[in-house]
Short mmCIF file of C-alpha atoms and ligand atoms in Angstrom, two decimals:
data_model
loop_
_atom_site.label_atom_id
_atom_site.label_comp_id
_atom_site.label_asym_id
_atom_site.label_seq_id
_atom_site.Cartn_x
_atom_site.Cartn_y
_atom_site.Cartn_z
CA UNK J 151 21.11 -8.22 -4.88
CA UNK J 152 20.17 -11.44 -6.61
CA UNK J 153 16.65 -12.89 -6.74
CA UNK J 154 15.36 -16.36 -7.41
CA UNK J 155 13.93 -16.86 -10.87
CA UNK J 156 10.27 -15.96 -11.20
CA UNK J 157 8.77 -19.35 -12.03
CA UNK J 158 5.14 -18.46 -12.63
CA UNK J 159 2.90 -15.53 -13.50
CA UNK J 160 -0.84 -15.23 -13.64
CA UNK J 161 -2.90 -12.85 -15.65
CA UNK J 162 -6.12 -10.94 -15.17
CA UNK J 163 -6.81 -8.83 -18.17
CA UNK J 164 -3.69 -6.80 -18.86
CA UNK J 165 -2.50 -7.26 -15.30
CA UNK J 166 0.25 -9.82 -14.68
CA UNK J 167 0.99 -11.01 -11.16
CA UNK J 168 4.32 -12.70 -10.74
CA UNK J 169 4.44 -15.43 -8.13
CA UNK J 170 6.71 -14.63 -5.17
CA UNK J 171 10.46 -14.76 -5.72
CA UNK J 172 13.06 -14.54 -2.98
CA UNK J 173 16.18 -12.64 -2.23
CA UNK J 174 19.19 -14.98 -2.77
CA UNK J 175 22.05 -12.52 -2.17
CA UNK J 176 21.90 -9.08 -0.61
CA UNK J 177 25.02 -8.09 -2.63
CA UNK J 178 25.49 -9.69 -6.02
CA UNK J 179 28.73 -7.98 -7.12
CA UNK J 180 29.89 -4.71 -8.57
CA UNK J 181 27.97 -4.72 -11.88
CA UNK J 182 24.66 -5.38 -10.21
CA UNK J 183 25.45 -2.82 -7.49
CA UNK J 184 26.03 -0.18 -10.16
CA UNK J 185 22.87 -1.05 -12.08
CA UNK J 186 20.77 -0.97 -8.96
CA UNK J 187 22.23 2.31 -7.81
CA UNK J 188 21.28 3.84 -11.16
CA UNK J 189 17.65 2.87 -10.46
CA UNK J 190 17.79 3.96 -6.83
CA UNK J 191 19.02 7.39 -7.95
CA UNK J 192 15.67 7.81 -9.74
CA UNK J 193 13.63 6.72 -6.73
CA UNK J 194 11.89 8.73 -3.97
CA UNK J 195 11.13 6.94 -0.77
CA UNK J 196 7.97 8.28 0.97
CA UNK J 197 8.00 7.63 4.72
CA UNK J 198 4.65 8.14 6.38
CA UNK J 199 5.00 8.70 10.12
CA UNK J 200 2.82 9.43 13.08
CA UNK J 201 4.28 10.00 16.50
CA UNK J 202 7.20 7.61 16.21
CA UNK J 203 10.28 8.62 18.18
CA UNK J 204 12.52 10.60 15.72
CA UNK J 205 15.29 8.19 16.62
CA UNK J 206 13.20 5.31 15.27
CA UNK J 207 12.50 7.26 12.08
CA UNK J 208 16.15 8.06 11.75
CA UNK J 209 16.91 4.33 12.03
CA UNK J 210 14.74 3.86 8.92
CA UNK J 211 16.45 6.69 7.05
CA UNK J 212 19.83 5.13 7.87
CA UNK J 213 18.75 2.13 5.85
CA UNK J 214 17.46 4.00 2.80
CA UNK J 215 20.32 3.79 0.26
CA UNK J 216 22.16 6.99 -0.42
CA UNK J 217 21.07 7.59 -4.00
CA UNK J 218 17.36 7.65 -3.00
CA UNK J 219 15.47 10.83 -2.34
CA UNK J 220 13.66 10.98 1.05
CA UNK J 221 10.21 12.39 1.62
CA UNK J 222 8.69 12.41 5.10
CA UNK J 223 4.97 12.87 5.49
CA UNK J 224 4.07 13.34 9.10
CA UNK J 225 0.82 13.22 10.91
CA UNK J 226 2.46 13.63 14.29
CA UNK J 227 1.01 15.66 17.10
CA UNK J 228 1.74 19.36 17.24
CA UNK J 229 0.87 21.10 20.50
CA UNK J 230 2.33 24.19 22.20
CA UNK J 231 4.07 21.95 24.70
CA UNK J 232 5.44 19.48 22.15
CA UNK J 233 5.79 19.85 18.43
CA UNK J 234 6.78 16.40 17.30
CA UNK J 235 6.85 17.47 13.67
CA UNK J 236 9.47 20.11 14.37
CA UNK J 237 11.58 17.40 16.10
CA UNK J 238 11.19 15.26 13.00
CA UNK J 239 12.22 18.11 10.70
CA UNK J 240 15.26 18.85 12.81
CA UNK J 241 16.28 15.20 12.71
CA UNK J 242 15.83 15.10 8.93
CA UNK J 243 17.86 18.28 8.50
CA UNK J 244 20.68 16.77 10.60
CA UNK J 245 20.53 13.48 8.69
CA UNK J 246 20.65 15.19 5.31
CA UNK J 247 23.44 17.54 6.34
CA UNK J 248 25.63 14.62 7.53
CA UNK J 249 24.85 12.35 4.60
CA UNK J 250 24.84 15.13 2.01
CA UNK J 251 21.31 14.27 0.81
CA UNK J 252 18.23 16.14 -0.22
CA UNK J 253 14.91 15.63 1.51
CA UNK J 254 11.42 16.90 1.77
CA UNK J 255 9.12 17.00 4.75
CA UNK J 256 5.47 17.98 4.99
CA UNK J 257 2.85 17.76 7.69
CA UNK J 258 -0.49 16.17 6.86
CA UNK J 259 -2.36 18.97 8.54
CA UNK J 260 -0.95 21.72 6.34
CA UNK J 261 -3.83 23.97 5.35
CA UNK J 262 -1.98 25.27 2.26
CA UNK J 263 -1.21 21.80 0.97
CA UNK J 264 -4.81 20.70 1.53
CA UNK J 265 -6.16 23.69 -0.39
CA UNK J 266 -3.77 22.99 -3.26
CA UNK J 267 -5.05 19.40 -3.61
CA UNK J 268 -8.62 20.47 -3.19
CA UNK J 269 -8.42 23.15 -5.89
CA UNK J 270 -6.49 20.82 -8.16
CA UNK J 271 -9.35 18.35 -8.17
CA UNK J 272 -9.25 16.13 -5.11
CA UNK J 273 -11.80 17.61 -2.64
CA UNK J 274 -12.52 14.07 -1.36
CA UNK J 275 -9.13 14.08 0.38
CA UNK J 276 -10.04 17.12 2.52
CA UNK J 277 -11.99 16.82 5.77
CA UNK J 278 -14.41 19.24 7.33
CA UNK J 279 -11.51 20.90 9.14
CA UNK J 280 -10.12 21.92 5.66
CA UNK J 281 -7.13 19.69 6.13
CA UNK J 282 -6.02 16.37 4.57
CA UNK J 283 -7.96 13.61 6.32
CA UNK J 284 -6.19 11.37 8.88
CA UNK J 285 -4.96 8.02 7.67
CA UNK J 286 -1.84 6.37 6.33
CA UNK J 287 -3.16 6.23 2.82
CA UNK J 288 -4.05 9.87 2.87
CA UNK J 289 -0.54 10.73 3.99
CA UNK J 290 0.89 8.57 1.15
CA UNK J 291 -1.33 10.40 -1.40
CA UNK J 292 -0.03 13.75 -0.15
CA UNK J 293 3.56 12.45 -0.36
CA UNK J 294 2.98 11.16 -3.85
CA UNK J 295 1.50 14.51 -4.99
CA UNK J 296 4.59 16.23 -3.64
CA UNK J 297 6.94 13.72 -5.25
CA UNK J 298 5.21 13.98 -8.67
CA UNK J 299 5.29 17.75 -8.67
CA UNK J 300 8.62 18.63 -6.89
CA UNK J 301 10.69 15.67 -8.08
CA UNK J 302 9.64 15.41 -11.74
CA UNK J 303 12.86 13.70 -12.78
CA UNK J 304 12.34 10.74 -10.49
CA UNK J 305 10.89 7.63 -12.16
CA UNK J 306 10.01 5.43 -9.19
CA UNK J 307 8.24 5.93 -5.88
CA UNK J 308 8.65 3.60 -2.93
CA UNK J 309 6.90 3.61 0.45
CA UNK J 310 8.43 2.68 3.75
CA UNK J 311 6.91 2.56 7.21
CA UNK J 312 8.64 4.74 9.79
CA UNK J 313 8.51 2.29 12.63
CA UNK J 314 10.82 -0.46 11.39
CA UNK J 315 13.41 -1.19 14.16
CA UNK J 316 16.18 -2.73 12.04
CA UNK J 317 17.91 -0.40 9.56
CA UNK J 318 19.00 -3.41 7.52
CA UNK J 319 15.40 -4.17 6.59
CA UNK J 320 14.58 -0.85 4.85
CA UNK J 321 17.92 -1.10 3.09
CA UNK J 322 16.99 -4.47 1.76
CA UNK J 323 13.46 -3.32 0.80
CA UNK J 324 14.79 -0.49 -1.35
CA UNK J 325 17.27 -2.81 -3.09
CA UNK J 326 14.48 -5.26 -3.71
CA UNK J 327 12.40 -2.50 -5.28
CA UNK J 328 15.24 -1.60 -7.57
CA UNK J 329 15.86 -5.31 -8.43
CA UNK J 330 12.24 -5.66 -9.35
CA UNK J 331 12.29 -2.65 -11.66
CA UNK J 332 15.56 -3.89 -13.18
CA UNK J 333 13.71 -7.00 -14.37
CA UNK J 334 11.28 -4.97 -16.41
CA UNK J 335 13.32 -1.88 -17.47
CA UNK J 336 11.07 -0.99 -20.43
CA UNK J 337 7.71 -1.33 -18.65
CA UNK J 338 5.80 1.84 -17.67
CA UNK J 339 3.56 0.21 -15.13
CA UNK J 340 5.37 -1.97 -12.60
CA UNK J 341 4.76 -2.45 -8.90
CA UNK J 342 7.06 -4.27 -6.47
CA UNK J 343 5.54 -5.58 -3.21
CA UNK J 344 7.54 -6.81 -0.28
CA UNK J 345 6.79 -9.95 1.70
CA UNK J 346 8.92 -9.75 4.87
CA UNK J 347 11.26 -12.62 5.58
CA UNK J 348 9.41 -13.09 8.77
CA UNK J 349 7.28 -11.15 11.13
CA UNK J 350 8.80 -11.97 14.55
CA UNK J 351 6.47 -12.04 17.43
CA UNK J 352 7.66 -10.97 20.86
CA UNK J 353 6.58 -13.04 23.77
CA UNK J 354 7.96 -12.36 27.23
CA UNK J 355 10.96 -10.50 25.77
CA UNK J 356 11.84 -13.30 23.31
CA UNK J 357 11.38 -13.04 19.58
CA UNK J 358 9.92 -15.95 17.73
CA UNK J 359 11.35 -15.70 14.13
CA UNK J 360 9.29 -18.59 12.80
CA UNK J 361 6.25 -16.42 12.08
CA UNK J 362 5.97 -16.24 8.28
CA UNK J 363 3.37 -13.56 8.08
CA UNK J 364 1.22 -11.37 10.33
CA UNK J 365 -2.37 -12.13 11.10
CA UNK J 366 -3.71 -9.30 8.95
CA UNK J 367 -1.76 -10.40 5.91
CA UNK J 368 -2.76 -14.01 6.45
CA UNK J 369 -6.47 -13.14 6.48
CA UNK J 370 -6.47 -10.74 3.56
CA UNK J 371 -4.12 -12.85 1.39
CA UNK J 372 -6.36 -15.88 1.99
CA UNK J 373 -9.64 -14.24 0.83
CA UNK J 374 -8.12 -12.41 -2.08
CA UNK J 375 -6.56 -15.72 -3.21
CA UNK J 376 -9.88 -17.52 -2.88
CA UNK J 377 -11.52 -15.02 -5.17
CA UNK J 378 -8.60 -14.97 -7.63
CA UNK J 379 -8.59 -18.72 -7.75
CA UNK J 380 -12.06 -18.67 -9.18
CA UNK J 381 -10.92 -16.40 -12.01
CA UNK J 382 -7.73 -18.21 -13.03
CA UNK J 383 -9.58 -20.99 -14.83
CA UNK J 384 -10.58 -18.47 -17.37
CA UNK J 385 -7.22 -16.82 -17.79
CA UNK J 386 -3.98 -17.40 -19.55
CA UNK J 387 -1.03 -18.46 -17.42
CA UNK J 388 2.71 -18.76 -17.68
CA UNK J 389 4.54 -21.72 -16.24
CA UNK J 390 1.39 -23.39 -14.90
CA UNK J 391 -0.07 -26.41 -16.76
CA UNK J 392 -3.82 -26.10 -17.21
CA UNK J 393 -5.81 -27.61 -14.31
CA UNK J 394 -3.08 -26.85 -11.77
CA UNK J 395 -4.13 -24.56 -8.99
CA UNK J 396 -2.80 -21.03 -8.73
CA UNK J 397 -3.63 -21.07 -5.10
CA UNK J 398 -1.74 -18.59 -2.84
CA UNK J 399 -0.45 -16.49 -5.71
CA UNK J 400 -0.88 -13.34 -3.63
CA UNK J 401 1.40 -13.18 -0.63
CA UNK J 402 1.52 -9.36 -0.38
CA UNK J 403 -2.08 -8.12 -0.13
CA UNK J 404 -1.08 -5.86 2.76
CA UNK J 405 2.40 -4.90 1.67
CA UNK J 406 3.11 -1.65 3.57
CA UNK J 407 6.50 -1.70 1.88
CA UNK J 408 5.93 -1.40 -1.90
CA UNK J 409 7.13 0.66 -4.84
CA UNK J 410 5.81 1.66 -8.24
CA UNK J 411 6.90 3.30 -11.43
CA UNK J 412 5.66 6.88 -11.22
CA UNK J 413 3.58 6.20 -14.38
CA UNK J 414 1.60 3.58 -12.47
CA UNK J 415 1.41 5.52 -9.18
CA UNK J 416 -0.26 8.43 -10.94
CA UNK J 417 -2.79 6.27 -12.61
CA UNK J 418 -3.97 4.15 -9.68
CA UNK J 419 -7.00 5.04 -7.60
CA UNK J 420 -5.85 4.89 -4.00
CA UNK J 421 -7.78 4.04 -0.84
CA UNK J 422 -7.55 5.76 2.49
CA UNK J 423 -6.04 4.54 5.74
CA UNK J 424 -4.71 0.98 5.81
CA UNK J 425 -6.91 0.01 2.86
CA UNK J 426 -4.38 1.50 0.53
CA UNK J 427 -2.29 -1.61 -0.13
CA UNK J 428 -4.99 -4.27 -0.56
CA UNK J 429 -6.84 -1.76 -2.73
CA UNK J 430 -3.99 -1.71 -5.27
CA UNK J 431 -4.99 -5.25 -6.29
CA UNK J 432 -8.70 -4.29 -6.12
CA UNK J 433 -8.30 -1.27 -8.36
CA UNK J 434 -6.27 -3.19 -10.90
CA UNK J 435 -8.77 -6.05 -10.97
CA UNK J 436 -11.73 -3.73 -11.14
CA UNK J 437 -10.27 -1.73 -13.93
CA UNK J 438 -8.64 -4.46 -15.98
CA UNK J 439 -11.25 -7.12 -15.91
CA UNK J 440 -14.24 -6.84 -18.15
CA UNK J 441 -17.08 -7.14 -15.72
CA UNK J 442 -18.79 -10.43 -16.63
CA UNK J 443 -21.98 -9.50 -14.93
CA UNK J 444 -23.70 -6.53 -13.37
CA UNK J 445 -23.47 -5.85 -9.68
CA UNK J 446 -25.50 -8.19 -7.56
CA UNK J 447 -28.94 -7.00 -6.59
CA UNK J 448 -29.24 -4.57 -3.78
CA UNK J 449 -25.61 -3.31 -3.94
CA UNK J 450 -25.23 0.34 -3.45
CA UNK J 451 -21.54 0.15 -4.17
CA UNK J 452 -20.28 3.24 -5.94
CA UNK J 453 -17.15 1.66 -7.36
CA UNK J 454 -18.31 0.90 -10.87
CA UNK J 455 -19.68 4.36 -11.49
CA UNK J 456 -16.42 6.04 -10.21
CA UNK J 457 -14.44 4.09 -12.78
CA UNK J 458 -15.37 6.45 -15.55
CA UNK J 459 -13.26 9.10 -13.92
CA UNK J 460 -10.39 6.74 -13.20
CA UNK J 461 -8.03 7.77 -15.94
CA UNK J 462 -6.16 5.85 -18.59
CA UNK J 463 -4.98 2.59 -17.02
CA UNK J 464 -7.47 0.28 -18.65
CA UNK J 465 -5.40 -0.11 -21.84
CA UNK J 466 -2.07 -0.50 -20.18
CA UNK J 467 -0.30 -3.68 -19.20
CA UNK J 468 0.62 -3.73 -15.51
CA UNK J 469 3.16 -6.04 -13.81
CA UNK J 470 3.14 -6.85 -10.10
CA UNK J 471 6.23 -8.45 -8.58
CA UNK J 472 6.27 -10.00 -5.10
CA UNK J 473 9.63 -10.35 -3.42
CA UNK J 474 10.29 -12.13 -0.16
CA UNK J 475 13.14 -10.50 1.69
CA UNK J 476 15.82 -12.06 3.88
CA UNK J 477 15.42 -9.62 6.73
CA UNK J 478 12.64 -9.95 9.25
CA UNK J 479 10.36 -7.01 9.89
CA UNK J 480 10.43 -5.85 13.50
CA UNK J 481 8.30 -2.83 14.27
CA UNK J 482 6.12 -1.37 17.02
CA UNK J 483 3.42 -3.88 17.94
CA UNK J 484 0.12 -2.13 18.21
CA UNK J 485 -1.88 -4.97 19.56
CA UNK J 486 -4.69 -7.38 18.61
CA UNK J 487 -7.38 -4.67 18.26
CA UNK J 488 -5.28 -2.81 15.72
CA UNK J 489 -4.55 -5.99 13.81
CA UNK J 490 -8.21 -6.96 13.79
CA UNK J 491 -9.31 -3.55 12.53
CA UNK J 492 -6.63 -3.84 9.83
CA UNK J 493 -7.67 -7.20 8.39
CA UNK J 494 -11.29 -6.00 8.39
CA UNK J 495 -10.22 -2.92 6.46
CA UNK J 496 -8.51 -5.22 3.89
CA UNK J 497 -11.52 -7.53 3.56
CA UNK J 498 -13.71 -4.47 3.19
CA UNK J 499 -12.00 -3.59 -0.04
CA UNK J 500 -12.70 -7.01 -1.49
CA UNK J 501 -16.23 -7.15 -0.13
CA UNK J 502 -17.38 -3.74 -1.33
CA UNK J 503 -15.52 -3.62 -4.67
CA UNK J 504 -14.72 -7.08 -5.98
CA UNK J 505 -17.67 -9.15 -4.98
CA UNK J 506 -20.18 -6.85 -6.61
CA UNK J 507 -18.05 -6.94 -9.81
CA UNK J 508 -18.11 -10.73 -10.08
CA UNK J 509 -21.26 -11.96 -8.43
CA UNK J 510 -24.54 -11.52 -10.15
CA UNK J 511 -28.22 -11.40 -9.54
CA UNK J 512 -29.09 -15.07 -8.70
CA UNK J 513 -31.58 -15.19 -11.53
CA UNK J 514 -28.72 -15.13 -14.04
CA UNK J 515 -27.25 -18.57 -14.64
CA UNK J 516 -23.48 -17.96 -14.40
CA UNK J 517 -21.20 -20.51 -12.69
CA UNK J 518 -18.49 -17.94 -11.94
CA UNK J 519 -20.81 -15.54 -10.26
CA UNK J 520 -22.43 -18.34 -8.26
CA UNK J 521 -19.04 -19.40 -6.95
CA UNK J 522 -18.11 -15.82 -6.09
CA UNK J 523 -21.41 -15.38 -4.34
CA UNK J 524 -20.64 -18.45 -2.27
CA UNK J 525 -17.18 -17.04 -1.29
CA UNK J 526 -18.79 -13.76 -0.38
CA UNK J 527 -21.26 -15.64 1.87
CA UNK J 528 -18.36 -17.53 3.49
CA UNK J 529 -16.48 -14.34 4.12
CA UNK J 530 -19.54 -12.92 5.80
CA UNK J 531 -19.82 -16.03 7.99
CA UNK J 532 -16.12 -15.84 8.82
CA UNK J 533 -16.39 -12.16 9.89
CA UNK J 534 -19.56 -12.80 11.88
CA UNK J 535 -17.85 -15.68 13.74
CA UNK J 536 -14.80 -13.56 14.43
CA UNK J 537 -17.08 -10.72 15.64
CA UNK J 538 -18.81 -13.15 17.98
CA UNK J 539 -15.58 -14.48 19.39
CA UNK J 540 -14.36 -10.90 19.87
CA UNK J 541 -17.60 -9.74 21.57
CA UNK J 542 -17.35 -12.66 24.02
CA UNK J 543 -13.75 -11.86 24.89
CA UNK J 544 -13.89 -8.03 24.92
CA UNK J 545 -16.05 -5.22 26.10
CA UNK J 546 -14.19 -2.39 24.43
CA UNK J 547 -14.38 -1.44 20.79
CA UNK J 548 -11.68 -0.03 18.55
CA UNK J 549 -11.90 1.09 14.97
CA UNK J 550 -8.89 2.45 13.14
CA UNK J 551 -10.87 2.56 9.86
CA UNK J 552 -13.07 5.38 11.18
CA UNK J 553 -10.09 7.65 10.43
CA UNK J 554 -10.34 6.76 6.78
CA UNK J 555 -14.04 6.40 6.27
CA UNK J 556 -16.69 7.81 8.54
CA UNK J 557 -19.29 5.73 6.76
CA UNK J 558 -18.26 2.44 8.48
CA UNK J 559 -20.29 -0.48 7.31
CA UNK J 560 -21.76 -2.72 9.95
CA UNK J 561 -19.94 -5.90 8.87
CA UNK J 562 -16.86 -4.56 6.98
CA UNK J 563 -15.69 -0.98 6.42
CA UNK J 564 -16.11 0.42 2.99
CA UNK J 565 -12.85 2.00 1.82
CA UNK J 566 -12.66 5.66 1.01
CA UNK J 567 -11.46 5.73 -2.60
CA UNK J 568 -9.63 8.68 -4.16
CA UNK J 569 -9.20 9.47 -7.89
CA UNK J 570 -5.86 8.91 -9.54
CA UNK J 571 -3.45 11.77 -9.18
CA UNK J 572 -3.15 12.07 -13.03
CA UNK J 573 -6.71 13.44 -13.04
CA UNK J 574 -5.61 16.41 -11.02
CA UNK J 575 -4.26 19.73 -12.24
CA UNK J 576 -0.63 18.88 -11.19
CA UNK J 577 0.63 22.20 -12.55
CA UNK J 578 -1.56 24.00 -10.07
CA UNK J 579 -0.34 21.75 -7.27
CA UNK J 580 3.27 22.46 -8.19
CA UNK J 581 2.65 26.19 -8.37
CA UNK J 582 1.13 26.13 -4.87
CA UNK J 583 3.80 23.90 -3.41
CA UNK J 584 6.61 26.10 -4.70
CA UNK J 585 4.95 29.43 -3.90
CA UNK J 586 5.23 29.06 -0.10
CA UNK J 587 1.54 28.42 0.64
CA UNK J 588 2.31 25.03 2.19
CA UNK J 589 3.76 26.44 5.35
CA UNK J 590 4.97 23.10 6.81
CA UNK J 591 6.81 22.12 3.69
CA UNK J 592 10.60 21.89 4.14
CA UNK J 593 12.91 21.41 1.16
CA UNK J 594 16.22 20.33 2.63
CA UNK J 595 19.55 20.44 0.89
CA UNK J 596 18.23 22.12 -2.25
CA UNK J 597 20.51 25.13 -2.04
N1 GDD B 610 1.47 10.30 7.62
C1 GDD B 610 0.77 9.42 8.26
N2 GDD B 610 -0.57 9.68 8.53
N3 GDD B 610 1.34 8.25 8.61
C2 GDD B 610 0.62 7.39 9.28
C3 GDD B 610 -0.73 7.58 9.65
C4 GDD B 610 -1.33 8.82 9.27
O1 GDD B 610 -2.45 9.15 9.54
N4 GDD B 610 -1.16 6.48 10.32
C5 GDD B 610 -0.14 5.68 10.36
N5 GDD B 610 0.98 6.16 9.78
C6 GDD B 610 2.28 5.55 9.57
C7 GDD B 610 2.84 5.06 10.86
O2 GDD B 610 3.52 6.10 11.56
C8 GDD B 610 3.88 3.99 10.37
O3 GDD B 610 5.09 4.53 10.05
C9 GDD B 610 3.19 3.49 9.11
O4 GDD B 610 2.21 4.47 8.72
C10 GDD B 610 2.48 2.13 9.30
O5 GDD B 610 1.52 2.33 10.33
P1 GDD B 610 1.37 1.26 11.52
O6 GDD B 610 0.29 1.67 12.37
O7 GDD B 610 2.73 0.96 12.09
O8 GDD B 610 0.86 -0.02 10.69
P2 GDD B 610 1.11 -1.54 10.99
O9 GDD B 610 2.57 -1.81 11.29
O10 GDD B 610 0.11 -2.07 11.87
O11 GDD B 610 0.84 -2.10 9.50
C11 GDD B 610 1.74 -1.97 8.48
O12 GDD B 610 1.88 -3.21 7.87
C12 GDD B 610 0.73 -3.76 7.27
C13 GDD B 610 1.06 -5.17 6.75
O13 GDD B 610 1.23 -6.01 7.80
C14 GDD B 610 1.19 -0.94 7.49
O14 GDD B 610 2.17 -0.64 6.54
C15 GDD B 610 -0.06 -1.41 6.78
O15 GDD B 610 -0.43 -0.49 5.78
C16 GDD B 610 0.22 -2.82 6.20
O16 GDD B 610 -0.95 -3.30 5.63
MG1 MG B 611 4.01 -0.80 12.07
#
């Protein structure tokens, strides 16, 4: 794979965000192929799934390059009549046998796995039913805990949705992850985020490939960029003359497909449900920027106080790469209500965590906080206007965020935030995972 040169980078504290680069060649010759395979052989790909047809999931596995380790985290339905998880495990076993690979599978409702994470220091992840809560983010955290404890030699972790319909796309995503890591081989804390080549929309059986990004990404990118734009004036930049706008630096606020060095993955606080990807930016900004002000009056946001237990990231440089792929992303369309709940979830992370960090009590004369307060107000107006439009057009309600956080805010949902995995007793987690207490855990191809 060959990428375009990264022309610009912007900094917030010790966090550097590279402006988007693009895939130029999928295959850039033997030397690059060998170098990328070396990185891919140290990478685990976590695939969260929930009730996809096993054939669809298999189509994703087909695209994951052979050197990568595969880890399936399922929240699929298990009933007496139909055990979808068992079908997935059978599929994974077949796939690993044919391709000679190793894999892991676990179910999100594994009581033993939940108890291990609770006892190791993450009781927040466990619901009243004593199992890991529902939510994509929660499944990813479980997958990450398994990867960190059962695959200690692996250096990178990537995430891949299970519902992609073109095997070529996951293949390209994994190579893009590896290419990003190859650019910063010495760095401990690197994240690679994918911007899909396009997000084709199906209308009457015909795909329109001209759609550059989905609605949810468009909304969340825009508001995150509006906030960041206010900060850049104060920060050092590479490749951007002073006075030139950084606008639109973030094109991957909602990157479901992303990868990290394990060092970074263990240090980040993660959010539940679909808040997990936008919250990566939020956590890094929260933790790397010296708060210029106190929270604005009346905020009951808990984010600042939880930072004290957030681990050791504050003193570490972090690099975020954004790569636009050549392949389009075609997946199961879940409809407008789902998309609407998703962008609200993304905006909720900014609203509840970043605005309080930057906007102050109006009695303090601070131009930055005044500007941030204005953007916050505009976001509230935007959401209120969207809510009004929605109420006029619909009578039903739908809220995917309720899975991730029962305490849903009236205007925007507050993300459920979990501590970094490095704050857990990972030795205990490993002991439990290897002692057979996680009954749904399958280790495939290990012997
Ligand atoms: N284990 C597990 N547990 N997996 C889940 C759960 C869960 O509770 N909920 C969803 N998933 C899996 C789905 O099965 C799918 O493979 C993947 O997570 C993504 O979920 P989708 O419901 O298909 O999300 P989407 O396509 O609308 O949104 C994707 O793209 C967004 C960017 O446009 C997601 O990756 C989002 O996180 C991302 O922001
Ligand atoms: Mg999807």
